[in-house]
Amino acid sequence: MAHQIFAERLKAAMADHRLKQADMVKAASELGGRLGKSQISQYVSGKTMPRADVVALLSQILGVDAAWLTGESDLPHAAAHEVADGSDLLAGMRASARHEAASPRSTAAQQPAHDRHDIKRSTYMREFKKSSKLDNVLYDVRGPITDEAARMEADGQRILKLNIGNTAPFGFRAPEEVIQDMRHQLTECEGYSEARGLFSARKAIMQYAQIKNIPNVSMDGIYTGNGVSELIQLCMNALLDNGDEILIPMPDYPLWSACAALAGGTPVHYVCDEQAEWNPDLADIESKITSRTKAIVIINPNNPTGALYPRELLEQIVEIARKHQLMIFSDEIYDRLVMDGLEHVSTASLAPDVPCVTFSGLSKSHMACGFRIGWMILSGNKNCMKDFIYGVNMLSNMRLCSNVPGQSIVQTALGGYQSVKSYVEPGGRVYEQRNFIYEALNEIDGVTAVKPKAAFYIFPKLDVKKFNITSDEQFALDLLHEKRILITRGGGFAWPEPDHFRIVFLPRMGVLRDAVRELADFLSTYRQA
Ligand code: PLP
């Protein structure tokens, strides 16, 4: 008897919503439940009664009370909250059923355009989760603290952003000649270029490599990319197998660690030593090499520390790579933003016998981050990286080519007068702002910072005891909420202690002055709860 009541009520509710048995099976799976075709047909025919959990699922799909279905109640609709979960699903199913009933054979093409938008099988969709490949990826530079800053901005608050090395918002403009040449060539940049890049761009990069004394470079070994960023990802995908290890500096530029992890590799961080002007600790590098280590990443000049590595140190790193048969990836995107009359030495120039990939681009040296143009140069021992090169070519071909208008300005940008020099000489904005931020930060009680020699970042240290800091995320949030200043916490650069943060010193002097005054004021009373 109970079977019959159940069957009758089930059929009535299904008919109410014009749902067929197959619709019920589909709806159940969309709600994350399991319901077989034969199961539902048995319930409808009154042969069996489902278990309580299946009754609950059916009642959820149909938007009726479970007790009504089983005959224990005569009220088909219980309190709204008990049936609400399936209501979206039902609405979609009903819409779909109505549509099918009205025009069972119609096709999208035969219908008026306004009707075509209604062709939805269901408005209730399963949840789409991010790939588990992203589980080990950390990318905090544009992370939750930045989200909070965006929320505050949406609320009408003005935020001073000292968190991203984006040059244009701070009044650094790409050279006029570069803009003009891009404008001039734009109509010739409509098609794809050769996958590696335009001949003219690669020729200019090759000549640049010659000036940097990089040996054994051929046109075939030069690839343009949508910024260095794309090429970092491409190389990590081309090289790393699951479980392969790659040495990456700590603090890191998080894209390297993220791309290595995404490619299935394991980033192993070697220490850059604050006591030694943030230079890499050679003993630490050696101690972290295992049989799975395939490569070492060098970021010189460094983001976030502003360090510039001396030739002798680079020679020693190359020697380690030689001894342990490691590939070298040298990220030199800031190579033209060097101060104090120092010279940048390209790692590859010291490693003619080691497989090397050198990365650079126009984002920073030509204040043209938005044009998305970077490159990589393969050099040194190419024999041992033939298969890797094969992989690089596959991936390079697969992305067809990099942004062609960006490529079209490489020749102009790399030749002739280099306006970036005027920024990094005494009197230049980057130089003067660097001096100011370095001195001003060190004057704050509880803050110390190593003087950057290049780029436009400083990575100060906080006295965690004085401020009782246990979480750098909390510190960044407190500063944001109280002073509306956005910095990047040290943890965003894989720094394991809560005692560092990064400041981008691109804003004009007046703004920097205000920012440091506010920071000093904030720290004068700050104690983390
Ligand atoms: N490498 C380092 C060390 C960087 O700091 C950046 C950008 O900030 C990049 C690579 C990415 O540069 P691109 O704009 O060429 O993608």
Coordinates of C-alpha atoms and ligand atoms in Angstrom, one line a residue:
M1 CA 0.0 0.0 0.0
A2 CA 2.8 2.4 1.0
H3 CA 4.5 1.5 -2.3
Q4 CA 1.4 2.5 -4.2
I5 CA 1.0 5.8 -2.4
F6 CA 4.6 6.6 -3.0
A7 CA 4.3 5.7 -6.7
E8 CA 1.2 7.8 -7.2
R9 CA 2.6 10.8 -5.5
L10 CA 6.0 10.5 -7.3
K11 CA 4.3 10.3 -10.7
A12 CA 2.0 13.2 -9.8
A13 CA 4.9 15.4 -8.8
M14 CA 6.9 14.4 -11.9
A15 CA 3.9 15.2 -14.1
D16 CA 3.4 18.5 -12.4
H17 CA 6.9 19.5 -13.5
R18 CA 6.8 17.6 -16.8
L19 CA 9.8 15.5 -15.8
K20 CA 10.4 12.2 -17.4
Q21 CA 12.3 9.3 -15.7
A22 CA 15.4 10.2 -17.6
D23 CA 15.1 13.8 -16.3
M24 CA 15.0 12.5 -12.8
V25 CA 18.2 10.5 -13.3
K26 CA 19.9 13.6 -14.7
A27 CA 18.7 15.9 -12.0
A28 CA 19.9 13.5 -9.3
S29 CA 23.4 13.4 -10.8
E30 CA 23.4 17.2 -11.0
L31 CA 22.6 17.4 -7.4
G32 CA 25.5 15.1 -6.7
G33 CA 23.3 12.1 -5.9
R34 CA 23.0 8.6 -7.6
L35 CA 19.8 7.4 -9.2
G36 CA 19.7 4.6 -11.8
K37 CA 17.2 4.3 -14.6
S38 CA 15.9 1.0 -13.3
Q39 CA 15.6 2.4 -9.8
I40 CA 13.3 5.2 -10.8
S41 CA 11.2 2.9 -13.0
Q42 CA 10.7 0.5 -10.0
Y43 CA 9.6 3.4 -7.8
V44 CA 7.2 4.7 -10.4
S45 CA 5.7 1.3 -11.0
G46 CA 5.2 0.8 -7.2
K47 CA 7.4 -2.3 -7.1
T48 CA 9.8 -0.9 -4.4
M49 CA 10.1 2.0 -2.1
P50 CA 13.4 3.8 -1.9
R51 CA 15.7 4.2 1.1
A52 CA 15.3 7.4 3.2
D53 CA 18.3 9.1 1.5
V54 CA 16.9 8.4 -2.0
V55 CA 13.4 9.7 -0.8
A56 CA 15.2 12.9 0.4
L57 CA 16.9 13.2 -3.0
L58 CA 13.7 12.8 -4.9
S59 CA 11.8 15.2 -2.7
Q60 CA 14.7 17.7 -3.3
I61 CA 14.4 17.3 -7.1
L62 CA 10.7 17.7 -7.1
G63 CA 10.4 20.4 -4.5
V64 CA 8.0 18.4 -2.3
D65 CA 8.1 17.3 1.3
A66 CA 9.7 13.8 1.7
A67 CA 7.0 12.9 4.2
W68 CA 4.3 13.7 1.7
L69 CA 6.0 11.4 -0.9
T70 CA 6.0 8.5 1.6
G71 CA 2.4 9.1 2.7
E72 CA 3.3 10.2 6.2
S73 CA 1.9 13.6 5.6
D74 CA -0.7 15.1 3.4
L75 CA 1.1 18.4 2.9
P76 CA 3.2 18.3 -0.3
H77 CA 5.0 21.5 0.6
A78 CA 6.9 21.7 3.9
A79 CA 8.8 24.7 5.2
A80 CA 10.6 26.5 2.3
H81 CA 14.1 25.7 3.6
E82 CA 13.6 22.0 3.4
V83 CA 13.0 22.0 -0.3
A84 CA 14.8 25.1 -1.4
D85 CA 17.9 23.3 -2.6
G86 CA 16.3 21.8 -5.6
S87 CA 14.3 24.9 -6.6
D88 CA 16.8 26.3 -9.1
L89 CA 17.2 22.9 -10.7
L90 CA 13.4 22.5 -11.0
A91 CA 13.0 25.9 -12.6
G92 CA 15.6 24.9 -15.2
M93 CA 14.0 21.5 -15.7
R94 CA 10.5 23.1 -16.0
A95 CA 11.7 25.6 -18.5
S96 CA 13.4 22.9 -20.5
A97 CA 10.3 20.7 -20.4
R98 CA 8.0 23.5 -21.4
H99 CA 10.3 24.3 -24.2
E100 CA 10.3 20.8 -25.5
A101 CA 6.6 20.4 -25.1
A102 CA 6.0 23.5 -27.1
S103 CA 8.2 22.7 -30.0
P104 CA 9.5 19.1 -29.8
R105 CA 11.2 19.1 -33.2
S106 CA 12.3 22.7 -33.5
T107 CA 15.9 23.5 -33.9
A108 CA 17.7 26.6 -32.8
A109 CA 18.0 27.8 -36.4
Q110 CA 14.3 27.8 -36.9
Q111 CA 13.5 29.9 -33.9
P112 CA 13.4 33.6 -33.5
A113 CA 16.6 35.0 -32.0
H114 CA 15.0 36.1 -28.7
D115 CA 13.8 32.5 -28.1
R116 CA 17.1 30.9 -28.8
H117 CA 18.5 32.5 -25.6
D118 CA 15.9 30.3 -23.7
I119 CA 17.4 27.1 -24.9
K120 CA 18.8 26.0 -21.5
R121 CA 18.7 22.4 -20.6
S122 CA 19.0 23.3 -16.9
T123 CA 19.9 26.4 -14.9
Y124 CA 21.3 24.2 -12.2
M125 CA 24.9 23.2 -13.0
R126 CA 27.3 21.0 -11.2
E127 CA 30.2 22.8 -9.5
F128 CA 33.3 23.5 -11.6
K129 CA 36.3 23.3 -9.4
K130 CA 39.8 24.5 -10.2
S131 CA 42.2 21.9 -11.4
S132 CA 44.1 20.1 -8.7
K133 CA 47.2 21.0 -10.6
L134 CA 46.8 24.5 -9.0
D135 CA 46.9 23.0 -5.5
N136 CA 50.6 23.6 -5.0
V137 CA 50.6 27.0 -6.7
L138 CA 51.0 30.1 -4.7
Y139 CA 50.6 33.5 -6.3
D140 CA 50.1 36.2 -3.8
V141 CA 51.3 39.3 -5.5
R142 CA 47.8 39.7 -6.8
G143 CA 46.3 37.7 -4.0
P144 CA 43.7 38.0 -1.2
I145 CA 45.2 41.3 0.2
T146 CA 44.9 42.8 -3.2
D147 CA 41.3 41.6 -3.4
E148 CA 40.6 43.4 -0.1
A149 CA 42.2 46.6 -1.5
A150 CA 40.0 46.3 -4.6
R151 CA 37.0 45.9 -2.4
M152 CA 38.0 49.0 -0.5
E153 CA 38.5 50.9 -3.7
A154 CA 35.0 49.9 -4.9
D155 CA 33.8 51.4 -1.6
G156 CA 35.3 54.7 -2.7
Q157 CA 38.5 54.6 -0.7
R158 CA 41.8 55.6 -2.3
I159 CA 44.6 53.1 -2.0
L160 CA 48.3 53.7 -2.5
K161 CA 49.6 50.7 -4.3
L162 CA 53.2 49.9 -3.6
N163 CA 52.6 46.3 -4.5
I164 CA 53.2 45.9 -8.3
G165 CA 56.1 46.8 -10.6
N166 CA 53.7 48.4 -13.1
T167 CA 55.5 51.4 -14.4
A168 CA 52.9 53.4 -16.4
P169 CA 50.5 54.3 -13.4
F170 CA 53.5 56.1 -11.8
G171 CA 54.2 58.3 -14.8
F172 CA 57.0 56.3 -16.4
R173 CA 56.2 56.4 -20.1
A174 CA 57.6 54.2 -22.9
P175 CA 60.0 56.2 -25.1
E176 CA 58.2 58.4 -27.7
E177 CA 60.2 56.8 -30.6
V178 CA 59.0 53.3 -29.6
I179 CA 55.4 54.4 -29.5
Q180 CA 55.7 56.1 -32.9
D181 CA 57.3 53.1 -34.5
M182 CA 54.6 50.8 -33.1
R183 CA 52.0 53.2 -34.5
H184 CA 53.8 53.3 -37.8
Q185 CA 54.0 49.5 -38.2
L186 CA 50.6 48.6 -36.7
T187 CA 48.9 47.8 -40.0
E188 CA 51.8 45.4 -40.9
C189 CA 51.3 43.5 -37.6
E190 CA 47.9 42.0 -38.3
G191 CA 49.0 38.5 -39.2
Y192 CA 50.8 35.9 -37.1
S193 CA 54.5 36.1 -37.3
E194 CA 56.9 33.1 -37.4
A195 CA 56.4 31.3 -34.1
R196 CA 59.7 32.3 -32.6
G197 CA 59.1 35.9 -33.6
L198 CA 59.9 38.5 -36.4
F199 CA 63.3 38.2 -37.9
S200 CA 64.0 41.9 -37.2
A201 CA 63.2 41.5 -33.6
R202 CA 65.2 38.4 -33.1
K203 CA 68.2 40.0 -35.0
A204 CA 68.1 42.9 -32.6
I205 CA 68.0 40.5 -29.6
M206 CA 70.9 38.5 -31.1
Q207 CA 72.9 41.7 -31.3
Y208 CA 72.0 42.5 -27.8
A209 CA 73.2 39.1 -26.8
Q210 CA 76.5 39.8 -28.5
I211 CA 76.9 43.0 -26.5
K212 CA 76.2 41.0 -23.3
N213 CA 78.9 38.5 -24.4
I214 CA 76.5 35.6 -24.5
P215 CA 78.3 32.8 -26.5
N216 CA 76.9 30.3 -29.0
V217 CA 73.7 32.2 -29.8
S218 CA 71.9 31.5 -33.1
M219 CA 68.8 33.1 -34.6
D220 CA 67.0 29.7 -34.0
G221 CA 67.7 29.9 -30.3
I222 CA 65.9 33.2 -29.8
Y223 CA 62.2 33.3 -29.0
T224 CA 59.9 36.2 -28.3
G225 CA 57.1 35.9 -25.8
N226 CA 54.1 37.7 -24.4
G227 CA 56.4 39.1 -21.7
V228 CA 59.0 37.0 -20.0
S229 CA 56.1 35.5 -18.1
E230 CA 54.9 33.4 -21.0
L231 CA 58.4 32.1 -21.6
I232 CA 58.9 31.1 -18.0
Q233 CA 55.8 29.0 -18.2
L234 CA 56.8 27.6 -21.6
C235 CA 60.2 26.5 -20.3
M236 CA 58.9 25.0 -17.1
N237 CA 56.4 23.0 -19.2
A238 CA 59.1 22.0 -21.7
L239 CA 61.6 20.8 -19.0
L240 CA 59.9 19.4 -15.9
D241 CA 58.5 16.0 -15.4
N242 CA 56.4 15.2 -12.4
G243 CA 58.6 15.3 -9.3
D244 CA 61.6 16.9 -11.0
E245 CA 63.2 19.5 -8.8
I246 CA 64.3 23.0 -9.8
L247 CA 66.3 25.4 -7.6
I248 CA 64.6 28.8 -7.2
P249 CA 65.8 31.7 -5.1
M250 CA 64.1 32.6 -1.8
P251 CA 62.7 35.2 -1.7
D252 CA 61.4 34.1 -5.1
Y253 CA 59.7 35.9 -8.0
P254 CA 56.6 33.8 -7.4
L255 CA 55.9 33.2 -11.1
W256 CA 58.9 30.9 -11.3
S257 CA 57.7 28.7 -8.4
A258 CA 54.1 28.8 -9.6
C259 CA 55.0 27.7 -13.2
A260 CA 57.4 25.0 -11.9
A261 CA 54.7 23.6 -9.7
L262 CA 52.0 23.9 -12.4
A263 CA 54.3 21.9 -14.8
G264 CA 54.5 19.1 -12.2
G265 CA 57.9 20.0 -10.9
T266 CA 59.0 20.8 -7.3
P267 CA 60.4 24.2 -6.6
V268 CA 63.2 23.9 -4.1
H269 CA 64.1 27.2 -2.7
Y270 CA 67.7 28.2 -2.0
V271 CA 68.4 31.1 0.4
C272 CA 69.5 34.5 -0.6
D273 CA 71.3 35.9 2.4
E274 CA 70.2 39.3 3.7
Q275 CA 73.5 39.6 5.7
A276 CA 75.4 39.2 2.4
E277 CA 73.5 41.9 0.5
W278 CA 70.9 39.3 -0.5
N279 CA 73.4 37.3 -2.5
P280 CA 72.6 33.6 -3.0
D281 CA 74.1 31.3 -0.4
L282 CA 76.2 28.9 -2.3
A283 CA 76.4 26.3 0.5
D284 CA 72.7 26.3 0.7
I285 CA 72.4 25.8 -3.0
E286 CA 74.7 22.8 -3.0
S287 CA 73.0 21.3 0.0
K288 CA 69.7 21.3 -1.8
I289 CA 70.8 19.5 -4.9
T290 CA 69.5 15.9 -5.3
S291 CA 69.4 13.4 -8.1
R292 CA 66.1 14.9 -9.2
T293 CA 67.5 18.5 -9.5
K294 CA 67.4 19.5 -13.2
A295 CA 67.9 23.2 -13.2
I296 CA 68.7 26.4 -11.2
V297 CA 67.0 29.7 -11.6
I298 CA 68.9 32.9 -11.1
I299 CA 67.1 36.2 -10.9
N300 CA 69.7 38.9 -11.4
P301 CA 69.1 41.8 -10.8
N302 CA 66.7 40.6 -8.3
N303 CA 63.1 41.1 -7.6
P304 CA 62.2 41.6 -4.7
T305 CA 65.5 42.4 -3.1
G306 CA 67.1 44.7 -5.7
A307 CA 70.4 42.8 -5.4
L308 CA 72.9 42.7 -8.3
Y309 CA 75.2 39.7 -8.2
P310 CA 79.0 40.2 -8.7
R311 CA 80.8 38.4 -11.5
E312 CA 82.7 36.1 -9.0
L313 CA 79.5 35.0 -7.4
L314 CA 77.9 34.2 -10.7
E315 CA 81.1 32.2 -11.7
Q316 CA 80.6 30.1 -8.6
I317 CA 77.0 29.5 -9.3
V318 CA 77.9 28.4 -12.9
E319 CA 80.5 26.1 -11.4
I320 CA 77.9 24.5 -9.3
A321 CA 75.6 24.0 -12.3
R322 CA 78.6 22.6 -14.3
K323 CA 79.5 20.2 -11.5
H324 CA 75.9 18.9 -10.9
Q325 CA 74.9 19.1 -14.6
L326 CA 72.1 21.6 -14.1
M327 CA 70.5 23.8 -16.7
I328 CA 70.7 27.5 -16.0
F329 CA 67.7 29.8 -16.3
S330 CA 68.8 33.4 -15.8
D331 CA 66.0 36.0 -15.5
E332 CA 67.6 39.3 -16.3
I333 CA 64.6 41.4 -17.0
Y334 CA 66.0 44.3 -14.9
D335 CA 69.5 44.2 -16.5
R336 CA 69.3 47.8 -17.7
L337 CA 68.0 49.2 -14.4
V338 CA 71.4 49.1 -12.6
M339 CA 72.6 51.9 -10.4
D340 CA 75.7 53.3 -8.7
G341 CA 77.9 52.8 -11.9
L342 CA 77.7 49.0 -11.4
E343 CA 77.8 46.6 -14.4
H344 CA 75.3 43.8 -15.0
V345 CA 77.0 40.5 -16.0
S346 CA 74.9 38.0 -17.9
T347 CA 75.2 34.6 -16.4
A348 CA 75.3 33.0 -19.8
S349 CA 78.5 35.0 -20.7
L350 CA 80.3 32.9 -18.0
A351 CA 78.8 29.6 -19.1
P352 CA 79.8 28.7 -22.7
D353 CA 79.7 25.0 -21.8
V354 CA 76.5 24.9 -19.8
P355 CA 73.0 24.8 -21.2
C356 CA 71.6 28.3 -20.5
V357 CA 68.4 30.2 -21.1
T358 CA 68.5 34.0 -20.6
F359 CA 65.3 36.0 -20.2
S360 CA 64.8 39.7 -20.8
G361 CA 62.3 42.1 -22.4
L362 CA 61.0 45.6 -22.7
S363 CA 58.6 45.6 -19.8
K364 CA 61.0 47.3 -17.3
S365 CA 63.8 48.8 -19.3
H366 CA 61.4 50.5 -21.7
M367 CA 58.6 51.0 -19.2
A368 CA 56.4 49.1 -21.5
C369 CA 54.9 46.3 -19.3
G370 CA 51.5 46.5 -21.1
F371 CA 53.0 45.9 -24.6
R372 CA 53.8 42.3 -23.4
I373 CA 57.1 41.8 -25.2
G374 CA 59.9 39.7 -23.7
W375 CA 62.3 37.1 -25.1
M376 CA 64.6 34.2 -24.2
I377 CA 68.0 33.3 -25.6
L378 CA 69.3 29.8 -25.6
S379 CA 73.1 29.6 -25.4
G380 CA 76.0 27.5 -24.2
N381 CA 75.9 23.8 -24.6
K382 CA 73.0 23.1 -26.9
N383 CA 73.9 19.5 -27.7
C384 CA 72.7 18.3 -24.3
M385 CA 69.4 20.2 -24.6
K386 CA 68.3 19.1 -28.1
D387 CA 65.3 17.3 -26.7
F388 CA 64.4 20.2 -24.5
I389 CA 64.7 22.5 -27.5
Y390 CA 62.3 20.2 -29.4
G391 CA 59.8 20.6 -26.6
V392 CA 60.3 24.4 -26.5
N393 CA 59.6 24.5 -30.3
M394 CA 56.5 22.4 -29.9
L395 CA 55.1 24.7 -27.2
S396 CA 56.2 27.8 -29.1
N397 CA 54.5 26.6 -32.3
M398 CA 51.4 25.7 -30.3
R399 CA 50.9 29.3 -29.1
L400 CA 51.4 30.4 -32.8
C401 CA 53.4 33.5 -32.0
S402 CA 53.8 36.3 -29.5
N403 CA 52.0 39.6 -29.8
V404 CA 53.3 41.0 -33.1
P405 CA 52.9 44.8 -32.5
G406 CA 55.1 44.2 -29.4
Q407 CA 57.7 42.5 -31.5
S408 CA 57.7 45.3 -34.0
I409 CA 59.3 47.7 -31.6
V410 CA 62.2 45.5 -30.4
Q411 CA 64.6 46.8 -33.0
T412 CA 63.9 50.4 -32.2
A413 CA 63.9 49.9 -28.5
L414 CA 67.2 48.0 -28.4
G415 CA 69.1 50.4 -30.7
G416 CA 70.2 53.9 -30.2
Y417 CA 69.7 56.1 -27.1
Q418 CA 68.6 54.2 -24.1
S419 CA 66.3 56.5 -22.1
V420 CA 66.3 54.2 -19.1
K421 CA 69.8 55.4 -18.3
S422 CA 68.5 58.8 -17.3
Y423 CA 66.3 57.2 -14.7
V424 CA 69.0 55.3 -12.9
E425 CA 71.7 58.0 -12.9
P426 CA 72.0 60.5 -10.1
G427 CA 69.1 63.0 -10.5
G428 CA 67.0 60.3 -12.2
R429 CA 63.7 59.2 -10.7
V430 CA 64.5 55.6 -10.0
Y431 CA 67.9 56.5 -8.5
E432 CA 66.6 59.3 -6.3
Q433 CA 63.5 57.4 -5.2
R434 CA 65.7 54.4 -4.3
N435 CA 68.0 56.6 -2.1
F436 CA 65.0 58.2 -0.4
I437 CA 63.2 55.0 0.4
Y438 CA 66.3 53.2 1.6
E439 CA 67.2 56.0 4.0
A440 CA 63.6 56.7 5.1
L441 CA 62.8 53.1 5.9
N442 CA 66.0 52.6 7.9
E443 CA 65.1 55.6 10.0
I444 CA 61.9 53.9 11.2
D445 CA 62.4 52.3 14.6
G446 CA 62.1 48.5 14.0
V447 CA 62.7 48.5 10.3
T448 CA 65.9 47.7 8.4
A449 CA 66.6 47.4 4.7
V450 CA 69.5 46.5 2.4
K451 CA 70.1 49.1 -0.2
P452 CA 68.9 47.9 -3.6
K453 CA 71.5 48.2 -6.4
A454 CA 69.1 47.7 -9.2
A455 CA 65.4 47.4 -10.2
F456 CA 62.8 49.3 -8.2
Y457 CA 62.0 47.1 -5.2
I458 CA 63.1 47.1 -1.6
F459 CA 62.5 44.2 0.8
P460 CA 62.6 45.6 4.3
K461 CA 62.8 43.6 7.5
L462 CA 60.5 44.2 10.5
D463 CA 61.5 43.6 14.1
V464 CA 58.9 40.9 14.8
K465 CA 59.6 41.0 18.5
K466 CA 59.0 44.8 18.8
F467 CA 55.8 44.6 16.8
N468 CA 54.8 41.2 18.0
I469 CA 54.3 40.1 14.4
T470 CA 53.4 36.5 13.9
S471 CA 51.5 36.9 10.5
D472 CA 52.8 39.0 7.7
E473 CA 49.4 38.7 6.0
Q474 CA 47.8 40.3 9.1
F475 CA 50.5 43.0 9.0
A476 CA 49.7 43.8 5.4
L477 CA 45.9 43.8 6.1
D478 CA 46.3 46.1 9.2
L479 CA 48.4 48.5 7.2
L480 CA 45.9 48.5 4.4
H481 CA 42.9 49.1 6.6
E482 CA 44.6 51.7 8.8
K483 CA 46.6 53.6 6.2
R484 CA 45.2 52.5 2.9
I485 CA 48.7 51.5 1.8
L486 CA 49.1 48.2 -0.2
I487 CA 52.4 46.3 0.1
T488 CA 53.2 42.7 -0.6
R489 CA 53.9 40.5 2.3
G490 CA 57.2 38.5 2.4
G491 CA 55.2 35.2 2.3
G492 CA 54.2 36.2 -1.2
F493 CA 57.8 35.6 -2.2
A494 CA 58.1 32.2 -0.5
W495 CA 59.8 33.9 2.4
P496 CA 59.2 31.6 5.4
E497 CA 59.3 34.1 8.3
P498 CA 56.6 36.8 8.8
D499 CA 59.3 39.5 9.0
H500 CA 59.6 41.0 5.5
F501 CA 57.5 42.9 3.0
R502 CA 58.2 44.4 -0.4
I503 CA 57.8 48.0 -1.4
V504 CA 57.7 49.1 -5.1
F505 CA 59.4 52.5 -5.1
L506 CA 58.0 53.7 -8.4
P507 CA 55.7 56.4 -7.0
R508 CA 56.9 60.0 -7.3
M509 CA 58.9 61.4 -4.4
G510 CA 56.1 63.3 -2.8
V511 CA 53.9 60.2 -2.7
L512 CA 56.7 58.1 -1.4
R513 CA 57.4 60.6 1.3
D514 CA 53.7 60.5 2.4
A515 CA 53.7 56.8 2.3
V516 CA 56.8 56.4 4.5
R517 CA 55.5 59.0 6.9
E518 CA 52.2 57.0 7.2
L519 CA 54.1 53.8 7.6
A520 CA 56.2 55.2 10.4
D521 CA 53.1 56.5 12.1
F522 CA 51.4 53.1 11.8
L523 CA 54.4 51.3 13.2
S524 CA 54.9 53.8 16.1
T525 CA 52.0 52.1 17.9
Y526 CA 51.6 48.8 16.0
R527 CA 51.6 45.6 18.0
Q528 CA 50.0 42.6 16.4
A529 CA 47.2 41.2 18.5
Ligands
PLP1 N1 60.8 38.2 -14.0 C1 60.9 39.0 -13.0 C2 62.0 38.9 -12.0 C3 59.9 40.0 -12.8 O1 60.0 40.9 -11.8 C4 58.9 40.2 -13.8 C5 57.8 41.2 -13.6 O2 57.7 41.9 -12.7 C6 58.8 39.3 -14.9 C7 59.8 38.3 -15.0 C8 57.7 39.3 -15.9 O3 58.0 40.2 -16.9 P1 57.2 40.4 -18.2 O4 56.4 41.7 -18.1 O5 58.2 40.4 -19.3 O6 56.2 39.3 -18.3

